[in-house]
Tab-separated table of C-alpha atoms in Angstrom:
chain	number	residue	atom	x	y	z
A	819	MET	CA	35.329	75.429	-29.089
A	820	ALA	CA	37.316	72.999	-31.951
A	821	ALA	CA	40.940	72.696	-32.850
A	822	ALA	CA	42.679	71.946	-35.781
A	823	VAL	CA	46.765	70.754	-36.132
A	824	PRO	CA	48.825	70.157	-39.092
A	825	SER	CA	48.838	66.036	-38.882
A	826	ARG	CA	53.175	66.201	-39.392
A	827	VAL	CA	54.556	65.364	-36.058
A	828	ILE	CA	57.825	66.891	-35.065
A	829	ASP	CA	60.009	64.603	-32.556
A	830	ASN	CA	62.244	67.598	-31.386
A	831	TYR	CA	64.930	64.883	-30.690
A	832	LYS	CA	65.355	64.000	-34.092
A	833	TYR	CA	65.000	67.694	-35.536
A	834	ASP	CA	68.172	69.504	-37.030
A	835	LEU	CA	70.327	66.647	-36.347
A	836	ASP	CA	71.763	67.666	-39.491
A	837	ILE	CA	72.505	70.935	-38.802
A	838	PHE	CA	72.700	70.763	-34.484
A	839	PRO	CA	74.905	67.898	-32.305
A	840	GLU	CA	72.650	65.681	-30.964
A	841	GLU	CA	73.455	66.646	-27.259
A	842	ASP	CA	73.159	70.136	-28.478
A	843	VAL	CA	69.691	69.381	-29.399
A	844	ARG	CA	68.947	66.807	-26.647
A	845	LYS	CA	70.073	70.025	-23.715
A	846	VAL	CA	67.707	72.637	-25.268
A	847	VAL	CA	64.789	69.910	-25.776
A	848	ASP	CA	64.810	69.315	-22.187
A	849	LYS	CA	64.780	73.272	-21.480
A	850	VAL	CA	62.387	74.341	-23.400
A	851	GLY	CA	60.427	71.199	-22.331
A	852	VAL	CA	59.007	70.824	-26.467
A	853	TYR	CA	59.306	67.406	-26.972
A	854	GLU	CA	56.699	67.208	-30.261
A	855	ARG	CA	55.510	69.600	-32.367
A	856	ARG	CA	52.664	70.058	-35.457
A	857	PHE	CA	54.267	71.519	-38.648
A	858	ALA	CA	52.134	72.757	-41.946
A	859	ASP	CA	52.897	71.708	-45.396
A	860	GLU	CA	54.168	74.956	-47.368
A	861	ASN	CA	50.394	74.777	-49.092
A	862	THR	CA	48.822	75.101	-45.770
A	863	CYS	CA	48.020	78.300	-43.831
A	864	SER	CA	46.598	79.857	-40.678
A	865	SER	CA	42.889	80.097	-42.510
A	866	ASP	CA	42.868	76.537	-43.855
A	867	LEU	CA	43.983	75.566	-39.911
A	868	CYS	CA	40.693	77.639	-38.721
A	869	PHE	CA	38.618	76.620	-41.458
A	870	ALA	CA	38.925	72.948	-40.724
A	871	ALA	CA	38.430	73.968	-36.589
A	872	ALA	CA	35.418	75.927	-37.691
A	873	GLU	CA	33.739	73.391	-39.533
A	874	LYS	CA	34.402	70.421	-36.849
A	875	LEU	CA	32.375	72.992	-34.593
A	876	PHE	CA	29.673	73.457	-36.755
A	877	GLU	CA	29.081	70.188	-37.591
A	878	ASP	CA	29.166	68.927	-34.110
A	879	ASN	CA	26.790	71.247	-32.465
A	880	ASP	CA	24.627	71.944	-35.340
A	881	ILE	CA	24.985	75.451	-35.870
A	882	ASP	CA	23.308	77.893	-38.446
A	883	ARG	CA	25.545	79.691	-40.445
A	884	SER	CA	22.854	82.223	-41.023
A	885	LYS	CA	23.262	83.527	-37.611
A	886	ILE	CA	26.463	83.960	-37.173
A	887	ASP	CA	26.534	88.257	-36.716
A	888	LEU	CA	30.439	88.550	-36.718
A	889	LEU	CA	33.918	86.874	-37.407
A	890	ILE	CA	37.264	87.836	-36.065
A	891	PHE	CA	40.390	86.200	-37.174
A	892	VAL	CA	43.147	86.912	-35.140
A	893	SER	CA	46.682	85.809	-36.431
A	894	GLN	CA	50.300	87.142	-37.520
A	895	THR	CA	50.447	84.423	-40.503
A	896	PRO	CA	47.512	86.035	-42.925
A	897	ASP	CA	47.160	84.465	-45.766
A	898	TYR	CA	47.882	87.738	-48.041
A	899	ARG	CA	49.142	91.248	-47.232
A	900	MET	CA	45.668	92.317	-48.485
A	901	PRO	CA	42.659	91.522	-48.318
A	902	ALA	CA	42.068	90.951	-44.903
A	903	THR	CA	41.814	86.735	-44.150
A	904	SER	CA	38.479	87.244	-42.364
A	905	TYR	CA	36.356	88.034	-45.498
A	906	LEU	CA	37.796	85.094	-47.269
A	907	LEU	CA	37.122	83.096	-44.466
A	908	GLN	CA	33.752	84.787	-44.351
A	909	ASP	CA	32.898	83.585	-47.548
A	910	ARG	CA	34.592	79.934	-47.552
A	911	LEU	CA	32.513	78.809	-44.286
A	912	GLY	CA	29.115	80.245	-46.071
A	913	LEU	CA	28.391	82.770	-43.545
A	914	PRO	CA	26.155	85.790	-44.493
A	915	THR	CA	27.242	88.944	-46.222
A	916	SER	CA	25.453	90.593	-43.201
A	917	CYS	CA	28.319	89.350	-41.040
A	918	ILE	CA	30.967	91.865	-39.762
A	919	ALA	CA	34.480	90.190	-40.164
A	920	PHE	CA	37.477	91.845	-39.512
A	921	ASP	CA	41.077	90.880	-39.016
A	922	VAL	CA	43.411	91.654	-35.382
A	923	ASN	CA	47.181	91.458	-35.752
A	924	LEU	CA	48.319	90.529	-32.600
A	925	GLY	CA	51.086	87.542	-31.314
A	926	CYS	CA	50.975	85.498	-28.479
A	927	SER	CA	48.295	87.571	-26.351
A	928	GLY	CA	45.729	87.414	-29.582
A	929	PHE	CA	43.149	85.166	-28.149
A	930	LEU	CA	42.828	87.217	-25.621
A	931	PHE	CA	42.226	90.610	-26.896
A	932	GLY	CA	40.355	88.673	-29.548
A	933	LEU	CA	38.189	87.785	-26.726
A	934	SER	CA	37.785	90.438	-25.492
A	935	ILE	CA	37.031	92.552	-28.761
A	936	VAL	CA	34.272	90.054	-29.560
A	937	TYR	CA	32.461	90.375	-26.039
A	938	SER	CA	32.553	94.282	-26.570
A	939	PHE	CA	30.988	94.596	-30.004
A	940	MET	CA	28.443	92.390	-29.312
A	941	GLU	CA	27.063	93.938	-26.499
A	942	LYS	CA	27.427	97.494	-28.232
A	943	HIS	CA	25.552	96.257	-31.140
A	944	GLY	CA	23.372	93.601	-29.529
A	945	LEU	CA	24.850	90.863	-31.439
A	946	ARG	CA	23.715	87.290	-30.676
A	947	TYR	CA	26.364	84.746	-31.972
A	948	ALA	CA	30.273	85.500	-32.932
A	949	LEU	CA	32.842	83.403	-34.405
A	950	LEU	CA	36.391	83.848	-33.222
A	951	LEU	CA	39.089	81.913	-35.214
A	952	ASP	CA	43.147	82.103	-34.126
A	953	GLY	CA	45.260	80.301	-36.405
A	954	GLU	CA	49.137	80.454	-36.520
A	955	THR	CA	51.804	78.996	-38.972
A	956	ARG	CA	54.708	80.060	-36.726
A	957	SER	CA	57.344	77.192	-38.132
A	958	LYS	CA	57.645	79.133	-41.431
A	959	VAL	CA	58.443	82.583	-39.927
A	960	TYR	CA	61.522	80.913	-37.363
A	961	SER	CA	64.878	80.100	-39.348
A	962	ARG	CA	66.127	76.233	-38.728
A	963	LYS	CA	69.479	77.495	-38.208
A	964	ASP	CA	68.698	79.423	-35.468
A	965	ARG	CA	68.563	77.241	-32.269
A	966	ARG	CA	67.099	79.561	-29.753
A	967	ALA	CA	63.839	79.543	-31.383
A	968	ALA	CA	64.077	76.428	-34.148
A	969	PHE	CA	62.957	74.111	-31.159
A	970	ILE	CA	59.950	76.123	-29.788
A	971	PHE	CA	57.419	77.078	-31.940
A	972	GLY	CA	54.486	75.050	-34.016
A	973	ASP	CA	51.357	75.617	-36.033
A	974	GLY	CA	47.804	75.079	-35.102
A	975	GLY	CA	43.733	76.660	-35.226
A	976	VAL	CA	41.285	76.872	-33.422
A	977	ALA	CA	37.230	78.615	-33.480
A	978	ALA	CA	35.949	79.472	-30.519
A	979	LEU	CA	31.398	80.180	-31.276
A	980	ILE	CA	30.657	82.749	-28.712
A	981	GLU	CA	26.822	83.375	-27.392
A	982	ARG	CA	25.628	86.450	-25.942
A	983	ASP	CA	23.275	85.506	-22.856
A	984	ASP	CA	22.931	86.659	-19.392
A	985	LYS	CA	23.328	83.045	-18.181
A	986	TYR	CA	27.329	83.613	-18.501
A	987	GLY	CA	27.710	86.491	-15.962
A	988	ASN	CA	30.226	88.676	-16.320
A	989	SER	CA	33.867	88.504	-17.493
A	990	HIS	CA	36.690	90.268	-16.730
A	991	PHE	CA	39.578	91.216	-18.496
A	992	SER	CA	43.009	93.220	-18.022
A	993	MET	CA	45.028	93.911	-21.207
A	994	ASN	CA	47.930	95.840	-21.447
A	995	SER	CA	50.942	97.000	-24.056
A	996	ASP	CA	54.456	98.294	-23.608
A	997	GLY	CA	55.814	99.062	-27.672
A	998	SER	CA	59.292	100.064	-25.791
A	999	ARG	CA	60.164	96.542	-25.628
A	1000	GLY	CA	58.420	95.917	-29.349
A	1001	GLU	CA	62.064	94.830	-30.510
A	1002	LEU	CA	62.223	92.126	-28.106
A	1003	ILE	CA	60.271	89.656	-30.672
A	1004	MET	CA	60.607	91.020	-34.315
A	1005	ILE	CA	60.637	90.336	-38.043
A	1006	PRO	CA	62.826	93.113	-38.994
A	1007	ALA	CA	61.847	93.276	-42.722
A	1008	GLY	CA	59.268	92.338	-45.023
A	1009	GLY	CA	56.607	94.992	-44.384
A	1010	TYR	CA	56.473	98.868	-45.325
A	1011	ARG	CA	59.530	99.852	-43.217
A	1012	HIS	CA	61.849	97.687	-44.733
A	1013	MET	CA	60.308	96.191	-47.356
A	1014	SER	CA	61.568	92.723	-48.955
A	1015	THR	CA	64.889	92.986	-50.818
A	1016	PRO	CA	67.204	90.433	-52.270
A	1017	GLU	CA	69.651	91.101	-49.070
A	1018	THR	CA	66.309	90.687	-46.771
A	1019	LEU	CA	66.060	87.355	-47.849
A	1020	ARG	CA	70.319	86.556	-47.766
A	1021	LYS	CA	70.584	83.893	-44.388
A	1022	TYR	CA	73.660	85.251	-42.359
A	1023	ILE	CA	75.743	84.408	-39.182
A	1024	ILE	CA	74.246	86.185	-36.072
A	1025	ASP	CA	76.774	85.266	-33.286
A	1026	GLU	CA	79.441	83.466	-32.354
A	1027	TYR	CA	77.623	80.128	-32.094
A	1028	GLY	CA	77.163	79.887	-35.500
A	1029	ASN	CA	73.238	80.795	-35.478
A	1030	ALA	CA	71.786	82.016	-39.128
A	1031	ARG	CA	68.703	83.953	-40.068
A	1032	THR	CA	67.397	85.945	-42.742
A	1033	ASP	CA	65.855	89.420	-42.011
A	1034	GLU	CA	62.327	88.111	-42.964
A	1035	GLN	CA	62.852	85.398	-40.184
A	1036	ALA	CA	61.609	86.065	-36.314
A	1037	PHE	CA	64.295	86.546	-33.586
A	1038	MET	CA	63.454	86.820	-29.966
A	1039	LYS	CA	65.954	88.180	-27.341
A	1040	GLY	CA	65.193	85.049	-25.040
A	1041	ALA	CA	66.590	86.322	-21.375
A	1042	ASP	CA	64.878	89.665	-21.714
A	1043	VAL	CA	61.394	88.292	-22.621
A	1044	PHE	CA	61.953	85.718	-19.736
A	1045	ASN	CA	62.685	89.290	-17.576
A	1046	PHE	CA	59.532	90.785	-18.815
A	1047	VAL	CA	57.659	87.942	-18.344
A	1048	ILE	CA	58.434	87.135	-14.727
A	1049	VAL	CA	57.722	90.691	-13.464
A	1050	GLU	CA	54.665	91.282	-15.266
A	1051	ILE	CA	52.366	88.481	-15.499
A	1052	PRO	CA	52.325	87.347	-11.710
A	1053	LYS	CA	51.800	91.440	-11.051
A	1054	ASP	CA	48.897	91.548	-13.260
A	1055	ILE	CA	47.360	88.374	-12.524
A	1056	LYS	CA	47.437	89.918	-8.851
A	1057	ARG	CA	45.662	93.199	-9.747
A	1058	LEU	CA	42.747	91.581	-11.585
A	1059	MET	CA	42.154	89.968	-8.814
A	1060	GLU	CA	42.155	92.315	-6.037
A	1061	THR	CA	40.222	94.490	-8.636
A	1062	THR	CA	37.316	91.836	-9.112
A	1063	GLY	CA	37.549	90.626	-5.499
A	1064	GLU	CA	37.919	87.257	-7.276
A	1065	ASP	CA	40.319	84.270	-4.975
A	1066	ILE	CA	42.493	83.263	-7.498
A	1067	GLN	CA	42.610	79.668	-5.636
A	1068	SER	CA	38.605	79.584	-6.112
A	1069	MET	CA	39.574	79.340	-10.373
A	1070	ASP	CA	38.389	75.690	-11.572
A	1071	TYR	CA	41.765	76.043	-14.215
A	1072	TYR	CA	44.125	78.081	-14.956
A	1073	VAL	CA	45.280	77.977	-18.844
A	1074	PHE	CA	48.626	79.586	-19.748
A	1075	HIS	CA	50.477	80.777	-22.857
A	1076	GLN	CA	52.733	78.168	-23.606
A	1077	ALA	CA	55.348	80.110	-23.698
A	1078	ASN	CA	58.183	77.610	-22.631
A	1079	ALA	CA	58.000	74.556	-19.409
A	1080	PHE	CA	60.926	76.756	-17.658
A	1081	ILE	CA	58.525	80.080	-17.286
A	1082	ASN	CA	55.311	78.596	-16.751
A	1083	ASN	CA	56.415	76.724	-14.037
A	1084	TYR	CA	57.809	79.686	-12.220
A	1085	ILE	CA	54.519	81.676	-12.723
A	1086	ALA	CA	52.704	78.845	-11.106
A	1087	LYS	CA	55.436	78.508	-8.157
A	1088	LYS	CA	55.424	82.093	-7.888
A	1089	MET	CA	51.917	82.717	-7.911
A	1090	LYS	CA	51.130	78.950	-5.498
A	1091	LEU	CA	48.814	77.817	-7.902
A	1092	ASP	CA	47.581	73.677	-7.670
A	1093	ASN	CA	49.580	72.352	-10.126
A	1094	THR	CA	46.683	69.974	-11.069
A	1095	ARG	CA	44.290	72.397	-12.398
A	1096	ILE	CA	47.110	74.097	-15.086
A	1097	PRO	CA	46.705	72.194	-18.138
A	1098	TRP	CA	49.902	71.241	-20.368
A	1099	THR	CA	50.512	71.256	-24.151
A	1100	ILE	CA	54.060	72.671	-24.624
A	1101	GLN	CA	55.101	69.547	-24.743
A	1102	LYS	CA	53.148	68.041	-27.722
A	1103	PHE	CA	52.582	71.032	-29.545
A	1104	GLY	CA	55.474	73.770	-28.738
A	1105	ASN	CA	54.493	77.324	-28.325
A	1106	THR	CA	51.745	78.200	-30.923
A	1107	SER	CA	51.978	81.847	-29.974
A	1108	SER	CA	48.380	82.781	-29.515
A	1109	VAL	CA	46.891	79.871	-30.323
A	1110	SER	CA	48.088	78.139	-27.527
A	1111	VAL	CA	45.697	79.230	-24.781
A	1112	PRO	CA	42.558	78.118	-26.495
A	1113	LEU	CA	44.214	74.550	-27.971
A	1114	THR	CA	45.229	73.778	-24.208
A	1115	ILE	CA	41.703	74.344	-23.464
A	1116	VAL	CA	40.216	71.864	-26.267
A	1117	SER	CA	43.162	69.570	-25.825
A	1118	GLU	CA	43.003	69.245	-22.242
A	1119	LEU	CA	39.744	70.246	-20.807
A	1120	GLN	CA	37.632	67.812	-22.827
A	1121	GLY	CA	34.809	66.675	-20.913
A	1122	LYS	CA	35.933	69.177	-17.752
A	1123	LEU	CA	33.826	71.813	-18.223
A	1124	GLU	CA	30.141	70.506	-17.991
A	1125	GLY	CA	28.470	72.884	-16.073
A	1126	ARG	CA	29.666	76.119	-14.546
A	1127	LYS	CA	33.376	77.069	-14.449
A	1128	LYS	CA	35.834	79.712	-13.843
A	1129	LEU	CA	39.053	79.585	-15.835
A	1130	MET	CA	41.841	82.071	-15.473
A	1131	LEU	CA	43.447	82.711	-18.890
A	1132	SER	CA	46.999	84.409	-19.375
A	1133	ALA	CA	49.288	85.471	-22.298
A	1134	PHE	CA	51.927	87.172	-23.093
A	1135	GLY	CA	54.554	87.988	-25.747
A	1136	VAL	CA	54.969	89.711	-28.835
A	1137	GLY	CA	54.651	93.356	-28.844
A	1138	MET	CA	55.234	93.183	-25.684
A	1139	ALA	CA	51.361	92.844	-24.963
A	1140	TRP	CA	50.086	91.095	-22.065
A	1141	ALA	CA	46.501	90.127	-20.896
A	1142	THR	CA	44.851	88.496	-17.912
A	1143	ALA	CA	41.254	87.085	-17.885
A	1144	ILE	CA	38.424	85.815	-15.624
A	1145	VAL	CA	36.231	83.948	-18.216
A	1146	PRO	CA	33.225	81.610	-16.767
A	1147	PHE	CA	32.809	78.738	-18.907
A	1148	VAL	CA	29.136	77.399	-18.811
A	1149	ASP	CA	28.678	73.690	-20.545
A	1150	CYS	CA	31.248	74.515	-22.855
A	1151	LYS	CA	31.626	71.534	-25.753
A	1152	LEU	CA	34.963	70.790	-26.678
A	1153	SER	CA	35.348	68.976	-30.083
A	1154	ASP	CA	37.808	66.627	-30.712
A	1155	ILE	CA	41.180	67.842	-32.553
A	1156	VAL	CA	40.908	67.555	-36.241
A	1157	GLU	CA	44.217	66.602	-37.973
A	1158	ILE	CA	44.767	67.994	-41.695
């Protein structure tokens, strides 16, 4: 696995002081636990971050590109509405035209869904090597003038090379969706149900606190998201453990979506998990949506995945969708993070 992040570091305590009072900024930052983030510039897309991560992966592991059978690109911030970004990355990375390539439009749970799709394709079609790319530039979709979201999200990209071999054993996935709660995290306009117009690009005040955004910027109903997470995620983890017969305490590491510090601490406490086995990156990268689980692995577990390790992965968010996975890692090499 490899990862790439923008070189631009955002100090959250100093962010938006021209918009919000310093005392308000400090309260928000301390509550969400995001002290630094990375922002891509206007010319850098999710695909650029994934390309840099994939090149690092190929370089560090001496990979024969001609052997890549499958490429899946997970993102909700693609390069274009069409064509799919995966095709552009297939060409840019010099992968063979025999390589199956497609995009997966999923938010925070996307890496786990993508991993499951890769495993299913490889098993069904007898593929040997797959490349899972996951990238987001969430800094471009939230309003700086909406304090409920302005201090949380950051950008990043990851690349994971997946090999099918009996030595790895079985992985287990639980994947869930509830579209009735789809409005909890949403960009209302800019798609084909509410297409872009001059009006959808107009910024307007959304509440009595002066928060403002356009209809083409994302909003999040934070309290409702929190209530959803604290009910569904522990329940899903417990269900997967019972179904598989696994002991949650036997996991080497627990890697959670980096939503915010309060939510993740709540889940860890409720599940009675060993905090020394829970890596964190929210403090330095923020919430990078679907990138956060693999970025946390690359950032925090380097040198810790020699031999056979069993990881529990948990991700949740936009959709609403949530997933839990038990995945064995065997001598997994993690590259140094690339800055671009």
